[in-house]
XYZ file of C-alpha atoms in Angstrom:
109
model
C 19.557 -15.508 4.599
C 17.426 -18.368 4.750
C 15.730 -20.428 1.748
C 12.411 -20.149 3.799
C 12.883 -16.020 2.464
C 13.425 -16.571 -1.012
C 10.492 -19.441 -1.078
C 8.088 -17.275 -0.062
C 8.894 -14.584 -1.993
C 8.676 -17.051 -5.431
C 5.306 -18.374 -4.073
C 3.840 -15.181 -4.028
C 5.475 -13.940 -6.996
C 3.867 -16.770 -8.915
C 0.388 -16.559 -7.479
C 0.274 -12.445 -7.748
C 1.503 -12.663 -11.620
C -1.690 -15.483 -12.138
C -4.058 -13.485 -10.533
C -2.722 -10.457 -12.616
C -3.343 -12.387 -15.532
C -6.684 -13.745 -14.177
C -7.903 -9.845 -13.642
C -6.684 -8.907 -17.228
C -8.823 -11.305 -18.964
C -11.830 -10.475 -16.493
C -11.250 -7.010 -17.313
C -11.468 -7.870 -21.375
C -14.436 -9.575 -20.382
C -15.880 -6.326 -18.183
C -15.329 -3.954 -20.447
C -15.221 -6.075 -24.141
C -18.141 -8.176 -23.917
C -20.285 -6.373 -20.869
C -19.908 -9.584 -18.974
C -18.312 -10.644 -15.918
C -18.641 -7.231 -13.569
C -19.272 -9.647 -10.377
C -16.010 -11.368 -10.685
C -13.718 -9.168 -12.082
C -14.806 -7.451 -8.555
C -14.061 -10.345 -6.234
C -10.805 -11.096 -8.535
C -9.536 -7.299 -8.457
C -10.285 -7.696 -4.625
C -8.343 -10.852 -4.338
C -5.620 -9.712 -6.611
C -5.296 -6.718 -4.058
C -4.583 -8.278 -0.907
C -2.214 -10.993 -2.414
C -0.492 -7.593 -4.166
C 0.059 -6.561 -0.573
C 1.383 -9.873 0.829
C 3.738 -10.162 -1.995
C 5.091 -6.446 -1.934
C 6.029 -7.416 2.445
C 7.832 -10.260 1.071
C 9.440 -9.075 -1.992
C 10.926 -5.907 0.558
C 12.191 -8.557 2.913
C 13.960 -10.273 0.509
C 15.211 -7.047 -0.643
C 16.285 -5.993 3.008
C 18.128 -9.510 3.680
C 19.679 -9.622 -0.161
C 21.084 -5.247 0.819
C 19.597 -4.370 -2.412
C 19.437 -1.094 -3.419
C 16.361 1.096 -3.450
C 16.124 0.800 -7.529
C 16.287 -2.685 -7.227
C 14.124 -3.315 -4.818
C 11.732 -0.704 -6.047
C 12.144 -2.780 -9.273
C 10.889 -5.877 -7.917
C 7.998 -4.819 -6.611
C 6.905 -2.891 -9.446
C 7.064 -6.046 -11.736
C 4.081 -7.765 -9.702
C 2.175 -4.922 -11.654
C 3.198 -5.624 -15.393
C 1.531 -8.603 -16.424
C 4.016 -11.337 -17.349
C 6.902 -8.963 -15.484
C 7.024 -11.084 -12.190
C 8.001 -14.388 -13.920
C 10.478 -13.464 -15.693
C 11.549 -11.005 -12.694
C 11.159 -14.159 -10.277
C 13.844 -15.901 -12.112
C 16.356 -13.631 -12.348
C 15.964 -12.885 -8.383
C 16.162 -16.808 -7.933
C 19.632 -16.661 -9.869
C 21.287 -14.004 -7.946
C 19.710 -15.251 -4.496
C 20.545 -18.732 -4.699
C 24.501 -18.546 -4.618
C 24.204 -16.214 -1.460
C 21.808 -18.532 0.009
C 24.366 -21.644 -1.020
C 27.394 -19.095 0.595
C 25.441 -19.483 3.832
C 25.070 -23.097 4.270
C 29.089 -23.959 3.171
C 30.938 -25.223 5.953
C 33.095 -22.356 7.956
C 36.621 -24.923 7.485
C 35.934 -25.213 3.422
């Protein structure tokens, strides 16, 4: 597996948690204070798509890591709990790295 894999699934795993965030607090501010309705829209929208990008990536890490269907299932679910993805992200980082590190030892060591 290459790092390139696991790097883009950490980028987007970042940036789809802070938008999650982003929406919640628009969404307090929607539905709280009557305020807001124009960008909680364009941030729901944007929230979406980056959802989608991050659920391809998050399945090909799971397809190069052979991860079961739970766990995969699991990490993809956690980009929809707010806070869930960063604490998700690091526990995927732990268990990817040494395979990753596996990879690039030399075949005589």
């Amino acid at each position: 597996m290459n790092r390139s894999v696991l790097t883009r699934y950490r980028v987007m795993a970042y940036v789809t948690a802070a938008m999650l965030l982003i929406l919640c607090a628009c969404m307090v501010a929607k539905y709280g204070f009557d305020t807001g309705a124009d960008l909680t829209f364009v941030v729901s929208q944007a929230h979406g798509v980056l959802f989608m990008i991050y659920l391809a990536f998050a399945f090909d890490l799971s397809s190069k890591a052979k991860w079961s269907f739970g766990k995969m299932l699991w990490i993809m679910i956690s980009g929809t709990i707010p806070l869930a993805a960063f604490f998700v992200e690091r526990t995927v980082r732990a268990e990817v790295e040494p395979l990753i590190a596996d990879r690039m030892a030399p075949a005589g060591a």
